[in-house]
Each structure stands twice: as C-alpha cells, then as structure tokens.
Amino acid sequence: MKKLKDLIPRSAITQVRNYAKLMRVDKPIGIWLLLWPVLWALWLAGAGHPDQGLFVVFLLGVFVMRSAGCVLNDYADRKIDPYVERTRDRPIASGAVTPTEALVLFIALGLIAIGLATMLNRQAQLLAIVAAGLTIVYPFIKRYISIPQFVLGAAFGWAVPMVFAAQTGETPQLAWLVFGVALVWAVIYDTFYAMVDREDDLKVGVKSTAILFGDVDLFVIAGLQVLMIIGLVLIGLLAGLGFWFYAAVVISAGLMAYHLWLARDRQAAGCFAAFLHNHIIGLIIFVGIALHYAFNP
C-alpha cells in the first residue's frame, strides 16, 4: 500500500512547505512573543485557573493571527524584501509564492480567526475587530510613520483585553496595565530587531524606531526597559502577587541589562540575539505568575 506522501505530487508538498515558510512556521519566535502576554492575561484574569476552553481558543488564535500577520507583511513588503539582505529569500520575494496565493492564504487564515472569535463572548468579539484592524494596518504603516513598532506592540498586546473580556466579562484597570506593559515590551524587542535592518531600511525608505532613535537607540531602549519594570511592579501590586512574581521581575531586569550588552556595538548579530532572547523574559514573567497562584490557591 502506498504511503500518503507518495500519493501527493512532490510539487504540492513543496508548495505547502513554501506556504508554511510564508507563515513563519519554521521561525516560532514570533509565536512565543505573542503568546506570553496572552498567558499572563489568562492566568491573571482567571486568578491562576483560566477557563480551559478559552485557553485552547487563544492558543490557536495566537498561531493563526501571527501566521496571518506574517503573510500580509510579506505581501505588503513584496517590492522591498528583494533588496534587503535578511529577507530576499522569503517566499514571495524569491518567487516561490505568488502575491495572489499569499492573499488567498491570508483570507483563509482570517476565516479561521473569525471562527475562533465566534467562540468568545460579545465584548471579546468587539475587541477582536480592533485586533483584526491592527493586524491589517501594521504591515503598511511603516511606510508612513516613524514608530511602527508601537503599532506592532498594540497589535501584539491587544489579545490581553480580549482575554480579560472573555474570562471575566469586563476589561478592568489590570487588563489595560498588562496591555501597556506588553506594548512597551514589543517596542523594546522590535527595536532590537529593526536595528538589524537599519541600513537597508534607510535605503528602501522603510521607517522604524531604530531609525528614529538614531545614536541614542540603546539609551531609549534602556528607558523603555525601566518603564516596563515599573509597569510589572504595578501589575504585581494591583493583582496582589507575591514573592515568585517579584523574583521573576528582578531576573527579567537582569536579562534586560544583558540584552543591552549584547547590542552594545550595534552589530547585526548582537542586536538579533537580543531580539531572540527577549522571549525568555516573557517566559520568566509567566512562570512567576503561575508559581504565585500555584502556592497561593
């Protein structure tokens, strides 16, 4: 009996792999960076015991929306990516996937996202409309404003109020504080990411906070890191969190200093390493929250 892969044309398998690459399935860092604030919110909104159904819906939503965002981003950048060293081999830029195929894939992912949203309550669904708008706007806005990282931060963090709305039926002050921290964190790590492409972006006319901050980029990032730490402390106070959470905040502060050290020479490798390593901060903060509720049921 023939194996399933023997019944499928090799060209179809190759194209599926190209679609997966377009969705960045092979580079899960974006999923982790989007996932951690969602998990923070789920545990905080559920006081350590989030609804299992919502956990699954938001887990799937993270994967689907991040994939959709990547597809649309590459479609929007299809005339730019071929001229940037790091992106010239992406599926659309290399010709492996056509722009039309990318749009069809984006629509398919969007329909899946809509299906997931129907499983949420009314308030969360309304917030999901805003999330969809931010996802669509971000890939195009970096041509017009100098702070696209803030829009990305809003897009990545918007799941936080959605989680609170779905879990509790409201969006309290804590929800917006967690959203603010997630937004600031996204600006931090995506500025590190933008520092990698700064020279290429200047040539092709793409705007970023890395270009906006210029020679004081690391100083501004340090200021944002301090702001994030303050925000985390306020979350701890507002949510009544204890030792484990504050220990996680202290460790995260140390990691932030390490990231600045990695990027100290503004070399592409160091900046990219700082970007990649940021997801460890999200993990540590989540562990701190989870341990607090584990030992304080």
GROMACS .gro file of C-alpha atoms in nm:
model
  297
    1MET     CA    1   0.000   0.000   0.000
    2LYS     CA    2   0.137   0.337  -0.098
    3LYS     CA    3   0.216   0.591   0.170
    4LEU     CA    4   0.014   0.912   0.174
    5LYS     CA    5   0.315   1.121   0.073
    6ASP     CA    6   0.358   0.902  -0.236
    7LEU     CA    7   0.003   0.986  -0.348
    8ILE     CA    8   0.061   1.362  -0.327
    9PRO     CA    9   0.259   1.527  -0.610
   10ARG     CA   10   0.603   1.643  -0.500
   11SER     CA   11   0.526   1.993  -0.631
   12ALA     CA   12   0.224   2.017  -0.398
   13ILE     CA   13   0.435   1.915  -0.099
   14THR     CA   14   0.694   2.175  -0.191
   15GLN     CA   15   0.430   2.445  -0.220
   16VAL     CA   16   0.280   2.356   0.117
   17ARG     CA   17   0.627   2.397   0.262
   18ASN     CA   18   0.653   2.736   0.094
   19TYR     CA   19   0.321   2.839   0.249
   20ALA     CA   20   0.445   2.721   0.589
   21LYS     CA   21   0.761   2.925   0.541
   22LEU     CA   22   0.550   3.228   0.445
   23MET     CA   23   0.361   3.180   0.773
   24ARG     CA   24   0.698   3.160   0.956
   25VAL     CA   25   0.616   2.816   1.094
   26ASP     CA   26   0.990   2.749   1.079
   27LYS     CA   27   1.060   3.056   1.296
   28PRO     CA   28   0.841   3.029   1.607
   29ILE     CA   29   0.996   3.326   1.792
   30GLY     CA   30   0.703   3.547   1.690
   31ILE     CA   31   0.457   3.294   1.831
   32TRP     CA   32   0.637   3.295   2.166
   33LEU     CA   33   0.649   3.675   2.183
   34LEU     CA   34   0.278   3.696   2.109
   35LEU     CA   35   0.192   3.404   2.336
   36TRP     CA   36   0.350   3.514   2.664
   37PRO     CA   37   0.130   3.824   2.725
   38VAL     CA   38  -0.173   3.609   2.640
   39LEU     CA   39  -0.069   3.356   2.905
   40TRP     CA   40  -0.001   3.636   3.156
   41ALA     CA   41  -0.354   3.763   3.095
   42LEU     CA   42  -0.517   3.419   3.111
   43TRP     CA   43  -0.362   3.343   3.449
   44LEU     CA   44  -0.425   3.689   3.592
   45ALA     CA   45  -0.785   3.710   3.466
   46GLY     CA   46  -0.856   3.356   3.588
   47ALA     CA   47  -0.672   3.401   3.921
   48GLY     CA   48  -0.449   3.110   3.830
   49HIS     CA   49  -0.729   2.893   3.691
   50PRO     CA   50  -0.813   3.008   3.337
   51ASP     CA   51  -1.106   2.856   3.152
   52GLN     CA   52  -0.981   2.552   2.959
   53GLY     CA   53  -1.185   2.631   2.651
   54LEU     CA   54  -1.056   2.987   2.637
   55PHE     CA   55  -0.702   2.856   2.684
   56VAL     CA   56  -0.736   2.645   2.369
   57VAL     CA   57  -0.910   2.920   2.167
   58PHE     CA   58  -0.646   3.180   2.247
   59LEU     CA   59  -0.363   2.933   2.194
   60LEU     CA   60  -0.493   2.861   1.844
   61GLY     CA   61  -0.566   3.229   1.792
   62VAL     CA   62  -0.204   3.320   1.864
   63PHE     CA   63  -0.081   3.080   1.596
   64VAL     CA   64  -0.342   3.180   1.338
   65MET     CA   65  -0.311   3.558   1.384
   66ARG     CA   66   0.068   3.555   1.392
   67SER     CA   67   0.068   3.347   1.072
   68ALA     CA   68  -0.182   3.580   0.906
   69GLY     CA   69   0.023   3.882   1.008
   70CYS     CA   70   0.339   3.733   0.858
   71VAL     CA   71   0.164   3.652   0.530
   72LEU     CA   72   0.021   4.001   0.497
   73ASN     CA   73   0.352   4.158   0.599
   74ASP     CA   74   0.538   3.976   0.323
   75TYR     CA   75   0.267   4.068   0.073
   76ALA     CA   76   0.300   4.434   0.169
   77ASP     CA   77   0.681   4.413   0.151
   78ARG     CA   78   0.694   4.216  -0.174
   79LYS     CA   79   0.869   4.502  -0.357
   80ILE     CA   80   1.105   4.575  -0.065
   81ASP     CA   81   1.218   4.232   0.059
   82PRO     CA   82   1.424   4.150  -0.254
   83TYR     CA   83   1.653   4.446  -0.170
   84VAL     CA   84   1.706   4.357   0.198
   85GLU     CA   85   1.977   4.100   0.273
   86ARG     CA   86   1.784   3.923   0.551
   87THR     CA   87   1.452   3.898   0.361
   88ARG     CA   88   1.543   3.841  -0.003
   89ASP     CA   89   1.487   3.464   0.027
   90ARG     CA   90   1.134   3.491   0.167
   91PRO     CA   91   0.875   3.301  -0.042
   92ILE     CA   92   0.713   3.598  -0.217
   93ALA     CA   93   1.041   3.785  -0.267
   94SER     CA   94   1.203   3.476  -0.419
   95GLY     CA   95   0.902   3.397  -0.639
   96ALA     CA   96   0.820   3.068  -0.465
   97VAL     CA   97   0.474   3.202  -0.373
   98THR     CA   98   0.278   3.449  -0.585
   99PRO     CA   99   0.113   3.758  -0.433
  100THR     CA  100  -0.228   3.615  -0.524
  101GLU     CA  101  -0.153   3.291  -0.342
  102ALA     CA  102  -0.045   3.493  -0.038
  103LEU     CA  103  -0.373   3.687  -0.036
  104VAL     CA  104  -0.576   3.365  -0.060
  105LEU     CA  105  -0.377   3.218   0.229
  106PHE     CA  106  -0.432   3.535   0.434
  107ILE     CA  107  -0.808   3.520   0.371
  108ALA     CA  108  -0.815   3.152   0.471
  109LEU     CA  109  -0.634   3.227   0.796
  110GLY     CA  110  -0.865   3.522   0.853
  111LEU     CA  111  -1.170   3.296   0.819
  112ILE     CA  112  -1.022   3.057   1.076
  113ALA     CA  113  -0.965   3.353   1.310
  114ILE     CA  114  -1.328   3.459   1.265
  115GLY     CA  115  -1.437   3.107   1.351
  116LEU     CA  116  -1.235   3.119   1.672
  117ALA     CA  117  -1.379   3.461   1.759
  118THR     CA  118  -1.733   3.322   1.738
  119MET     CA  119  -1.647   3.107   2.041
  120LEU     CA  120  -1.593   3.418   2.255
  121ASN     CA  121  -1.846   3.642   2.427
  122ARG     CA  122  -1.981   3.961   2.270
  123GLN     CA  123  -1.735   4.200   2.436
  124ALA     CA  124  -1.435   3.992   2.333
  125GLN     CA  125  -1.570   3.974   1.978
  126LEU     CA  126  -1.589   4.352   1.956
  127LEU     CA  127  -1.231   4.377   2.077
  128ALA     CA  128  -1.135   4.115   1.816
  129ILE     CA  129  -1.246   4.356   1.542
  130VAL     CA  130  -0.989   4.607   1.668
  131ALA     CA  131  -0.726   4.331   1.676
  132ALA     CA  132  -0.801   4.246   1.314
  133GLY     CA  133  -0.770   4.612   1.216
  134LEU     CA  134  -0.431   4.644   1.385
  135THR     CA  135  -0.309   4.327   1.215
  136ILE     CA  136  -0.409   4.460   0.872
  137VAL     CA  137  -0.276   4.813   0.925
  138TYR     CA  138   0.067   4.733   1.067
  139PRO     CA  139   0.237   4.593   0.753
  140PHE     CA  140   0.156   4.909   0.557
  141ILE     CA  141   0.201   5.177   0.823
  142LYS     CA  142   0.580   5.154   0.842
  143ARG     CA  143   0.598   5.350   0.519
  144TYR     CA  144   0.423   5.649   0.671
  145ILE     CA  145   0.505   5.684   1.043
  146SER     CA  146   0.834   5.663   1.229
  147ILE     CA  147   0.701   5.449   1.515
  148PRO     CA  148   0.554   5.135   1.354
  149GLN     CA  149   0.687   4.934   1.649
  150PHE     CA  150   0.421   5.097   1.868
  151VAL     CA  151   0.151   4.978   1.627
  152LEU     CA  152   0.304   4.631   1.636
  153GLY     CA  153   0.302   4.647   2.015
  154ALA     CA  154  -0.065   4.740   2.015
  155ALA     CA  155  -0.140   4.452   1.775
  156PHE     CA  156   0.058   4.201   1.982
  157GLY     CA  157  -0.085   4.323   2.312
  158TRP     CA  158  -0.450   4.361   2.211
  159ALA     CA  159  -0.519   3.998   2.295
  160VAL     CA  160  -0.476   4.094   2.663
  161PRO     CA  161  -0.801   4.293   2.699
  162MET     CA  162  -0.968   4.028   2.482
  163VAL     CA  163  -0.863   3.761   2.732
  164PHE     CA  164  -0.997   3.959   3.028
  165ALA     CA  165  -1.322   4.029   2.846
  166ALA     CA  166  -1.364   3.662   2.754
  167GLN     CA  167  -1.269   3.534   3.100
  168THR     CA  168  -1.439   3.790   3.325
  169GLY     CA  169  -1.684   3.979   3.103
  170GLU     CA  170  -1.504   4.309   3.161
  171THR     CA  171  -1.174   4.488   3.096
  172PRO     CA  172  -1.055   4.619   3.434
  173GLN     CA  173  -0.764   4.851   3.502
  174LEU     CA  174  -0.536   4.548   3.538
  175ALA     CA  175  -0.613   4.441   3.181
  176TRP     CA  176  -0.503   4.776   3.036
  177LEU     CA  177  -0.193   4.783   3.257
  178VAL     CA  178  -0.088   4.441   3.127
  179PHE     CA  179  -0.165   4.563   2.774
  180GLY     CA  180   0.059   4.868   2.828
  181VAL     CA  181   0.345   4.651   2.951
  182ALA     CA  182   0.304   4.418   2.652
  183LEU     CA  183   0.309   4.719   2.418
  184VAL     CA  184   0.626   4.865   2.570
  185TRP     CA  185   0.792   4.524   2.564
  186ALA     CA  186   0.712   4.485   2.193
  187VAL     CA  187   0.869   4.824   2.117
  188ILE     CA  188   1.182   4.711   2.304
  189TYR     CA  189   1.235   4.381   2.126
  190ASP     CA  190   1.121   4.501   1.785
  191THR     CA  191   1.359   4.797   1.803
  192PHE     CA  192   1.641   4.548   1.856
  193TYR     CA  193   1.504   4.364   1.552
  194ALA     CA  194   1.484   4.684   1.347
  195MET     CA  195   1.845   4.770   1.435
  196VAL     CA  196   1.949   4.465   1.231
  197ASP     CA  197   1.793   4.611   0.915
  198ARG     CA  198   1.856   4.980   0.982
  199GLU     CA  199   2.092   5.041   0.690
  200ASP     CA  200   1.875   4.851   0.442
  201ASP     CA  201   1.560   5.024   0.569
  202LEU     CA  202   1.721   5.364   0.517
  203LYS     CA  203   1.794   5.272   0.156
  204VAL     CA  204   1.443   5.150   0.072
  205GLY     CA  205   1.257   5.414   0.274
  206VAL     CA  206   1.107   5.194   0.547
  207LYS     CA  207   1.061   5.373   0.880
  208SER     CA  208   1.132   5.228   1.225
  209THR     CA  209   1.208   5.326   1.583
  210ALA     CA  210   1.567   5.211   1.524
  211ILE     CA  211   1.600   5.488   1.265
  212LEU     CA  212   1.402   5.738   1.473
  213PHE     CA  213   1.610   5.683   1.788
  214GLY     CA  214   1.938   5.701   1.592
  215ASP     CA  215   2.252   5.722   1.805
  216VAL     CA  216   2.054   5.721   2.131
  217ASP     CA  217   1.877   5.394   2.048
  218LEU     CA  218   2.024   5.194   2.336
  219PHE     CA  219   1.959   5.478   2.579
  220VAL     CA  220   1.592   5.494   2.474
  221ILE     CA  221   1.561   5.116   2.492
  222ALA     CA  222   1.703   5.127   2.846
  223GLY     CA  223   1.442   5.388   2.938
  224LEU     CA  224   1.166   5.168   2.794
  225GLN     CA  225   1.302   4.873   2.990
  226VAL     CA  226   1.281   5.076   3.312
  227LEU     CA  227   0.924   5.171   3.219
  228MET     CA  228   0.841   4.804   3.164
  229ILE     CA  229   0.984   4.706   3.503
  230ILE     CA  230   0.777   4.978   3.671
  231GLY     CA  231   0.469   4.850   3.487
  232LEU     CA  232   0.536   4.495   3.602
  233VAL     CA  233   0.570   4.609   3.964
  234LEU     CA  234   0.239   4.793   3.935
  235ILE     CA  235   0.080   4.475   3.795
  236GLY     CA  236   0.211   4.286   4.095
  237LEU     CA  237   0.067   4.542   4.335
  238LEU     CA  238  -0.270   4.563   4.160
  239ALA     CA  239  -0.308   4.185   4.129
  240GLY     CA  240  -0.176   4.117   4.479
  241LEU     CA  241   0.111   3.900   4.354
  242GLY     CA  242   0.389   3.789   4.584
  243PHE     CA  243   0.750   3.668   4.607
  244TRP     CA  244   0.763   3.447   4.300
  245PHE     CA  245   0.639   3.721   4.071
  246TYR     CA  246   0.877   3.985   4.204
  247ALA     CA  247   1.166   3.738   4.181
  248ALA     CA  248   1.074   3.695   3.813
  249VAL     CA  249   1.074   4.073   3.768
  250VAL     CA  250   1.423   4.101   3.921
  251ILE     CA  251   1.556   3.824   3.695
  252SER     CA  252   1.393   3.993   3.395
  253ALA     CA  253   1.564   4.321   3.482
  254GLY     CA  254   1.897   4.140   3.479
  255LEU     CA  255   1.819   3.991   3.138
  256MET     CA  256   1.731   4.334   3.004
  257ALA     CA  257   2.074   4.460   3.105
  258TYR     CA  258   2.225   4.158   2.930
  259HIS     CA  259   2.034   4.242   2.612
  260LEU     CA  260   2.177   4.593   2.615
  261TRP     CA  261   2.522   4.441   2.650
  262LEU     CA  262   2.459   4.208   2.354
  263ALA     CA  263   2.365   4.508   2.137
  264ARG     CA  264   2.635   4.739   2.275
  265ASP     CA  265   2.827   4.756   1.943
  266ARG     CA  266   2.505   4.775   1.737
  267GLN     CA  267   2.627   4.485   1.526
  268ALA     CA  268   2.355   4.287   1.349
  269ALA     CA  269   2.438   3.958   1.523
  270GLY     CA  270   2.424   4.111   1.870
  271CYS     CA  271   2.101   4.301   1.805
  272PHE     CA  272   1.936   3.993   1.661
  273ALA     CA  273   2.049   3.784   1.958
  274ALA     CA  274   1.897   4.044   2.194
  275PHE     CA  275   1.571   4.024   1.999
  276LEU     CA  276   1.559   3.644   2.007
  277HIS     CA  277   1.649   3.627   2.376
  278ASN     CA  278   1.361   3.855   2.473
  279HIS     CA  279   1.110   3.572   2.474
  280ILE     CA  280   1.289   3.432   2.781
  281ILE     CA  281   1.166   3.740   2.969
  282GLY     CA  282   0.808   3.658   2.873
  283LEU     CA  283   0.859   3.300   2.993
  284ILE     CA  284   1.009   3.408   3.326
  285ILE     CA  285   0.728   3.654   3.397
  286PHE     CA  286   0.472   3.383   3.321
  287VAL     CA  287   0.648   3.136   3.549
  288GLY     CA  288   0.646   3.398   3.825
  289ILE     CA  289   0.269   3.450   3.785
  290ALA     CA  290   0.197   3.076   3.763
  291LEU     CA  291   0.406   2.994   4.071
  292HIS     CA  292   0.232   3.266   4.271
  293TYR     CA  293  -0.108   3.109   4.206
  294ALA     CA  294   0.028   2.755   4.249
  295PHE     CA  295   0.145   2.831   4.602
  296ASN     CA  296  -0.140   3.072   4.685
  297PRO     CA  297  -0.454   2.891   4.564
   0.00000   0.00000   0.00000
